[in-house]
Short mmCIF file of C-alpha atoms in Angstrom, two decimals:
data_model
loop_
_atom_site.label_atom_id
_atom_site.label_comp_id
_atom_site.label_asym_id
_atom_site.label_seq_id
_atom_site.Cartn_x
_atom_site.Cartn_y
_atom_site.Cartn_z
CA UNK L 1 141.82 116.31 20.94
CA UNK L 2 140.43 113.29 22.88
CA UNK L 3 143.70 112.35 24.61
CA UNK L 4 143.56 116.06 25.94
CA UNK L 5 140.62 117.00 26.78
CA UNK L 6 140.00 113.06 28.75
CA UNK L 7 143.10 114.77 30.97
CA UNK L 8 141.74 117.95 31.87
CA UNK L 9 139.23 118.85 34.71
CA UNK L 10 136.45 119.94 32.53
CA UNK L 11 136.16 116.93 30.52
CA UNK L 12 136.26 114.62 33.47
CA UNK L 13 132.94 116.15 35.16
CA UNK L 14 131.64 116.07 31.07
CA UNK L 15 133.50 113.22 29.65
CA UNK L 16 130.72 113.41 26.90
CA UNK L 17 131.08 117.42 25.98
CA UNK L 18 133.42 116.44 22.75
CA UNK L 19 131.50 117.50 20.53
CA UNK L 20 129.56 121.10 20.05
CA UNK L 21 126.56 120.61 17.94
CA UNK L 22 125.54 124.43 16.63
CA UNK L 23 122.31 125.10 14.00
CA UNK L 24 122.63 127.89 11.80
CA UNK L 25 120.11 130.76 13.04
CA UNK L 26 119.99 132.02 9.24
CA UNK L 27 121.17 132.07 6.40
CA UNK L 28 123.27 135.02 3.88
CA UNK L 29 122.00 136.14 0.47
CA UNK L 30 124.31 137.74 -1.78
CA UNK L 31 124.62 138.55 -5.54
CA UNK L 32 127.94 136.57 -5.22
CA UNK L 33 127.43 132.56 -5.67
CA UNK L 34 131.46 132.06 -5.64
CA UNK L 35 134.17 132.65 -3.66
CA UNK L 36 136.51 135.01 -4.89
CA UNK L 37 139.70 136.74 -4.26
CA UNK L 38 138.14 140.20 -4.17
CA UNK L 39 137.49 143.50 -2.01
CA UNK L 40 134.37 142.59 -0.55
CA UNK L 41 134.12 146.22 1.27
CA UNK L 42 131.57 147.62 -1.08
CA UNK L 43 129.67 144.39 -1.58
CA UNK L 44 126.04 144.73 -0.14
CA UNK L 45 124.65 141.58 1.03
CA UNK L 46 121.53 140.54 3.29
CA UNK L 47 121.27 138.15 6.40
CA UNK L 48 117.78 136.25 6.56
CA UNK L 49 117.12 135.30 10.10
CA UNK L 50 114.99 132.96 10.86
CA UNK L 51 112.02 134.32 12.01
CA UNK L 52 111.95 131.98 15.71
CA UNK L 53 114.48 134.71 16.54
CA UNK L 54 112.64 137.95 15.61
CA UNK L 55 112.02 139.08 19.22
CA UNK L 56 115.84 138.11 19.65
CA UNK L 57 117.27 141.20 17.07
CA UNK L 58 115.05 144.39 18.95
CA UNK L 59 117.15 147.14 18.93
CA UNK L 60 119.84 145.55 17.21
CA UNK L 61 119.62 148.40 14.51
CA UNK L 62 120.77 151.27 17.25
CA UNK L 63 124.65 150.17 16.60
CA UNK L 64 126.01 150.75 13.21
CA UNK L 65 128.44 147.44 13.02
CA UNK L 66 127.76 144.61 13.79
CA UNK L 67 130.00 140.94 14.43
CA UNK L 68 129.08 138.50 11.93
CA UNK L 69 129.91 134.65 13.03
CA UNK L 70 129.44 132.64 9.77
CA UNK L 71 130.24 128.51 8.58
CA UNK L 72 132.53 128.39 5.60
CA UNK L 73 130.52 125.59 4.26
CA UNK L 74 132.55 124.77 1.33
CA UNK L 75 135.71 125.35 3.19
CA UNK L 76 137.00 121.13 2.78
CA UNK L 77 140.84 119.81 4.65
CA UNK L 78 142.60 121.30 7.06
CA UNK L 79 145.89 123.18 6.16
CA UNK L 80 148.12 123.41 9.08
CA UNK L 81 150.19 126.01 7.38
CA UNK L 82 149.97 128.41 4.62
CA UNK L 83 151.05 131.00 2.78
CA UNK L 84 148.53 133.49 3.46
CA UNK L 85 146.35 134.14 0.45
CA UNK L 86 147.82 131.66 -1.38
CA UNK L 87 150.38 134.34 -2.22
CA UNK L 88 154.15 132.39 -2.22
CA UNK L 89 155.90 135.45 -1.70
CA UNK L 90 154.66 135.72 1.84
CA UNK L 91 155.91 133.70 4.39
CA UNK L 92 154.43 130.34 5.43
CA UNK L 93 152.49 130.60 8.56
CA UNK L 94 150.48 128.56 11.15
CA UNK L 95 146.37 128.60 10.10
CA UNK L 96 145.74 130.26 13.67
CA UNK L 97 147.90 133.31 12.65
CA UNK L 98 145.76 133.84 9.40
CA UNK L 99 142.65 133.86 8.66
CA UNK L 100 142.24 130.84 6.51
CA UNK L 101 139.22 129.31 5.81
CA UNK L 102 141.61 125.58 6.04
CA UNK L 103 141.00 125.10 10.34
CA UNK L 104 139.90 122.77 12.37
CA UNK L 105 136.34 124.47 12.95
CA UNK L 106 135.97 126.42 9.58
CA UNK L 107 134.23 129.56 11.20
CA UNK L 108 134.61 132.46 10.08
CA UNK L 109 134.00 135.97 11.54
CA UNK L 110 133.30 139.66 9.95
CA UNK L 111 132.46 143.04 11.22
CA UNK L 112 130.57 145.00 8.75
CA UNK L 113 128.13 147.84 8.38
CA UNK L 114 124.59 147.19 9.49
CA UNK L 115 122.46 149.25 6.77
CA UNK L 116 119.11 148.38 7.67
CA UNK L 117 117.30 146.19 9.70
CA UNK L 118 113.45 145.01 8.49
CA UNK L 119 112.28 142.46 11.04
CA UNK L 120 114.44 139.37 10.24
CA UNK L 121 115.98 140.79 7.28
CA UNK L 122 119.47 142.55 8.10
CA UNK L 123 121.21 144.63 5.15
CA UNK L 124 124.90 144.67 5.72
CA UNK L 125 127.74 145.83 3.34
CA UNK L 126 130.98 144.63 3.86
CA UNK L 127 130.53 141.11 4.57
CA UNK L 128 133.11 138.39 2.85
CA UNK L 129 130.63 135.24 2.47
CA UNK L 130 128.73 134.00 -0.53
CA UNK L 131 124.92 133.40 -1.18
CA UNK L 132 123.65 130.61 1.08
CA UNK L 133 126.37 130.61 3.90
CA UNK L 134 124.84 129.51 6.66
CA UNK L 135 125.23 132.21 10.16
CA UNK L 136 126.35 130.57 13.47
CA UNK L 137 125.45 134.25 15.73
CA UNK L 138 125.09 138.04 15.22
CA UNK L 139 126.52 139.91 17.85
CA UNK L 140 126.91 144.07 18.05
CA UNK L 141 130.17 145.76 17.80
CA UNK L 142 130.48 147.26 21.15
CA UNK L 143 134.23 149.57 20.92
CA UNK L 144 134.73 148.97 24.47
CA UNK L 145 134.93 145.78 24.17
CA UNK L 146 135.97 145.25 20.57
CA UNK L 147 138.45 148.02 19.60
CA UNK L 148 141.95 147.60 19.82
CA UNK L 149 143.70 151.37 18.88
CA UNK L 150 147.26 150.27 18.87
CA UNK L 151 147.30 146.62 17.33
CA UNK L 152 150.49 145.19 16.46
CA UNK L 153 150.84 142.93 13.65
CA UNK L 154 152.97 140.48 11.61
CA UNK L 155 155.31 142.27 9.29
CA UNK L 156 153.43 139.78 6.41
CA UNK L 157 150.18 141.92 7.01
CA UNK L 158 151.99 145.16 5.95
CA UNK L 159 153.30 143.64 2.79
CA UNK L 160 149.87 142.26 2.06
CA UNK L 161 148.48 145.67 2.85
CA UNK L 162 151.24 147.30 0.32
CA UNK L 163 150.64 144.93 -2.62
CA UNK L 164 147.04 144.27 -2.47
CA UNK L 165 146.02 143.02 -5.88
CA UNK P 1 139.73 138.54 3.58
CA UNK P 2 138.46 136.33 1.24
CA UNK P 3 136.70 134.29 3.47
CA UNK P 4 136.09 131.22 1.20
CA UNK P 5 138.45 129.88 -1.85
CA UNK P 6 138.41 127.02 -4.10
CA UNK P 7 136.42 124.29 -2.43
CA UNK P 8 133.86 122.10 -3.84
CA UNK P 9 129.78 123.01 -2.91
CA UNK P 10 129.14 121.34 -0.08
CA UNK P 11 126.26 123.49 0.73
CA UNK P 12 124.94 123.55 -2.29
CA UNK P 13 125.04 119.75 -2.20
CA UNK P 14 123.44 119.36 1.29
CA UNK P 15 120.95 122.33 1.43
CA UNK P 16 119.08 120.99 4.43
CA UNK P 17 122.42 120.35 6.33
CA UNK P 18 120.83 122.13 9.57
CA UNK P 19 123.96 121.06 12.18
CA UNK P 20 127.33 122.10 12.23
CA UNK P 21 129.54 119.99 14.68
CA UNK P 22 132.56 121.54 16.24
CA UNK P 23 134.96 120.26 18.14
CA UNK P 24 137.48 122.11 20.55
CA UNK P 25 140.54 122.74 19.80
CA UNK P 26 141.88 123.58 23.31
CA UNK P 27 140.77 124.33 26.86
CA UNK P 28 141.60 127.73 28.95
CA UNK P 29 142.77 127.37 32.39
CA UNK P 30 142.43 130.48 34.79
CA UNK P 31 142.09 130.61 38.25
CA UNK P 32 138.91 131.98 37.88
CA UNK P 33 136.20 129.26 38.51
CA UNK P 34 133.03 130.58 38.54
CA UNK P 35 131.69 133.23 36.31
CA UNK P 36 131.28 136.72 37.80
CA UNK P 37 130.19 139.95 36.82
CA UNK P 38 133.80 141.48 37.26
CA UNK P 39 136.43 143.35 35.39
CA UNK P 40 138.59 141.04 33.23
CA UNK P 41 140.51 143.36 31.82
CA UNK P 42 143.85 142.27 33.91
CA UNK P 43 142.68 138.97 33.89
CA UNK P 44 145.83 136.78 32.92
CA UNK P 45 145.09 133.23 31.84
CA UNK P 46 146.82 130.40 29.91
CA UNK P 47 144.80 128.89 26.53
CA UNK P 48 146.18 125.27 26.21
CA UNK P 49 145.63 124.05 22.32
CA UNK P 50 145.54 120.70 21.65
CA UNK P 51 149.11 119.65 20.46
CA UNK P 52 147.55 117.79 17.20
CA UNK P 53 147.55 121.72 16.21
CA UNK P 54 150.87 122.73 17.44
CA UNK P 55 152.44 123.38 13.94
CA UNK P 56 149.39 126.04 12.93
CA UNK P 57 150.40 128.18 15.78
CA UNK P 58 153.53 129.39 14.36
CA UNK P 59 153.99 133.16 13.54
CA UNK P 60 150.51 133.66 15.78
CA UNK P 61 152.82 135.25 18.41
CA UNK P 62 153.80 138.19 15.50
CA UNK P 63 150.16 139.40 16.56
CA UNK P 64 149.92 141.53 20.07
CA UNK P 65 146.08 140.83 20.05
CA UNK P 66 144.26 137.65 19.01
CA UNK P 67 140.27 137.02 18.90
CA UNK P 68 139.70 134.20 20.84
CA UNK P 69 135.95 132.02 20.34
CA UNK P 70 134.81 130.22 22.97
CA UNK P 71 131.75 128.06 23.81
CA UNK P 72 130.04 128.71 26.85
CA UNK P 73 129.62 125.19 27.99
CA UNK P 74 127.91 126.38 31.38
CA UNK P 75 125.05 128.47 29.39
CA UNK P 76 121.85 126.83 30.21
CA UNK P 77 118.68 128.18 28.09
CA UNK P 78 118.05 130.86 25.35
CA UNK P 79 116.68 134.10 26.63
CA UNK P 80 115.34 135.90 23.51
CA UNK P 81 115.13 139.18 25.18
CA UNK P 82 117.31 140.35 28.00
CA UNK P 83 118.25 143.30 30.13
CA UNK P 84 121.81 144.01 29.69
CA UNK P 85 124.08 142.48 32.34
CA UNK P 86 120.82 141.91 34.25
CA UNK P 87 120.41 145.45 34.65
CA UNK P 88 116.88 146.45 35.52
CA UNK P 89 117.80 149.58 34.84
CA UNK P 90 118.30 149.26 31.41
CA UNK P 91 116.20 148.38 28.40
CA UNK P 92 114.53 144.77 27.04
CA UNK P 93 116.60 144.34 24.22
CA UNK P 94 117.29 141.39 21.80
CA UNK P 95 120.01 138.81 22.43
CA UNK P 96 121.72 139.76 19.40
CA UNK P 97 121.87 143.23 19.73
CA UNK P 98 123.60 141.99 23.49
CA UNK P 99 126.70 139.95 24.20
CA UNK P 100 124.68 137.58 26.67
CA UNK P 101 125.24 133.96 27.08
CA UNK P 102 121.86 132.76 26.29
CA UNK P 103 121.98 132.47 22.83
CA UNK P 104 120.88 130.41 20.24
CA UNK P 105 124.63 129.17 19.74
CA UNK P 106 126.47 130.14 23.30
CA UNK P 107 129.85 130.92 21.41
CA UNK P 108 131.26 133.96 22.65
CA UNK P 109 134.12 136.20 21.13
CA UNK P 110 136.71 138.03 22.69
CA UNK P 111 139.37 140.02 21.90
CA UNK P 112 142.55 139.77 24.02
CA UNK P 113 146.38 140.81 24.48
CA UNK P 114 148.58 137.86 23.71
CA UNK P 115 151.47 138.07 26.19
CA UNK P 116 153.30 134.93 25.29
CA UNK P 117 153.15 131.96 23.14
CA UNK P 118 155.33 129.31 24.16
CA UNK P 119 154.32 126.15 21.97
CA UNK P 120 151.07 125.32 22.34
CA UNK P 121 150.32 127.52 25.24
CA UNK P 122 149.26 131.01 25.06
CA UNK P 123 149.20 133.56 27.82
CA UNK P 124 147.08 135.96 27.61
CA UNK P 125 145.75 139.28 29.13
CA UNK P 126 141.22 140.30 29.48
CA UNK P 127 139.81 136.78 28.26
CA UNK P 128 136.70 136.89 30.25
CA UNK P 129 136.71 133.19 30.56
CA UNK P 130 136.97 130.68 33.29
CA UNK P 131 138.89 127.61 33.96
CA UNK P 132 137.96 124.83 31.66
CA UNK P 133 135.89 126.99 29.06
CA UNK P 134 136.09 124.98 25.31
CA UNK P 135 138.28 127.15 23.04
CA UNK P 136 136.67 127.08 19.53
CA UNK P 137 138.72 129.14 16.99
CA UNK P 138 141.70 131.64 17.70
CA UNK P 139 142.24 134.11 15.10
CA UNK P 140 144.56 136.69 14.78
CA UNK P 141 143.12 140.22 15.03
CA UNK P 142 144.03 142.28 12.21
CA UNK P 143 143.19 146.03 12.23
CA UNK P 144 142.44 146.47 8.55
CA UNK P 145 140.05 144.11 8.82
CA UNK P 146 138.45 144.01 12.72
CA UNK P 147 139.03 147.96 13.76
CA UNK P 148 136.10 149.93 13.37
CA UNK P 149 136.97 153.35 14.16
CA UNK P 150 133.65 155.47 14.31
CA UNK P 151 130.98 153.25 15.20
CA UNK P 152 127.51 154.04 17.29
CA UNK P 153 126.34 151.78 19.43
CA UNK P 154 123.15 151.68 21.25
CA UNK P 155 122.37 154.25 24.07
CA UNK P 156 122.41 151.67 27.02
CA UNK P 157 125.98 150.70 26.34
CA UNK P 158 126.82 154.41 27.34
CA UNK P 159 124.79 154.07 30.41
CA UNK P 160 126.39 150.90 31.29
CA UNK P 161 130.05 152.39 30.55
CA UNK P 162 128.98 155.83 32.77
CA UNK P 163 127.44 153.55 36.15
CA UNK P 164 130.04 151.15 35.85
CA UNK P 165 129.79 149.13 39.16
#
């Protein structure tokens, strides 16, 4: 990165902005303590937000989904390419066209189903992450901005889609 | 998808660990300079990665739409409660039930039409995002996972869709 960014107009007016410093605003409890290769559709989890930011989730609980930004905190290396899942029979592809824990900024993001809020205290269902992941932002799911109808996709997502495990 | 797979406990290991440190892993350059309040939805702008990364961008072009996360290096302050798009008009709500810059953690996530990839540089189509803006993450948007097809959203967002300046 440094090479790049020292070139580009941003970085000159900022020649310090290398680096984004970001503090979890809470914190995910789940049943599940591991990570695991499993359909996490079902799997009803809760977000504890700290409670500096109560004022900060009012009416949060008028949209039914919400965007979930979340720090794979025992995601560890960098894997330029992969086969995605870890399945060999599907083709080896660049970390930015999966969605691979192994990048450079190991954040991850999920929409799920917003159950309930209770103050701080979000119940979601549907959300991939494991007991004490730490959350980067909570944002609604708004479709105007967030729905795509007709989304093409690799032909590696089909077969994924066709064999799921 | 599985979000996390076999790493070693890192958080478990550093419980306190209250920063996470990003770095970016390109720039966007538009001829947009200054943010507005505008329609992006023809907006076409170029998302330079850093060529350290070039190799994890291959097959990302298989993908018509990609989510793009961006920091918003020019957001000054947190505003726990907000009036969407400044609107008067429209109700106090919490900054996480809005997509407004003053956040905690100023990321911001959108989802865009990827017209080209051609190496490291991506063109794409509605990134609400002006020259220079830190790219984060890009992700490839996958409709089994990221399409919600019946989801309610708050009353104001129907207001703000229906007096549309």
């Amino acid at each position: 990165m440094t090479a790049v960014m020292k070139t580009v107009g941003y970085a000159h007016r900022h020649p310090k902005r290398k680096q984004i410093t970001f503090r979890p605003i809470g914190i995910i409890r789940s049943a599940l303590r591991e990570p695991e290769n499993r359909d996490w559709d079902d799997v009803v989890s809760e977000i504890r937000i700290d409670r500096k930011w109560a004022e900060g989730l009012k009416g949060l609980e008028d949209f039914s989904h919400i965007i979930v930004l979340f720090y794979l905190s025992r995601s560890i290396g960098i894997r330029l390419q992969t086969h995605p899942k870890g399945r060999e029979d599907l083709p080896l592809v660049g970390m930015f066209a999966t969605r691979s824990p192994h990048r450079p900024n190991p954040i991850a993001l999920t929409i799920c189903r917003l159950l309930k809020r209770k103050g701080t205290r979000l119940t979601v269902k549907g959300l991939d992450a494991i007991d004490g992941t730490p959350v980067i932002d909570i944002k609604p799911y708004i479709p105007d901005n967030d729905l795509v109808k007709r989304a093409r996709v690799a032909k590696w997502i089909h077969r994924l889609r066709s064999n799921r495990v």
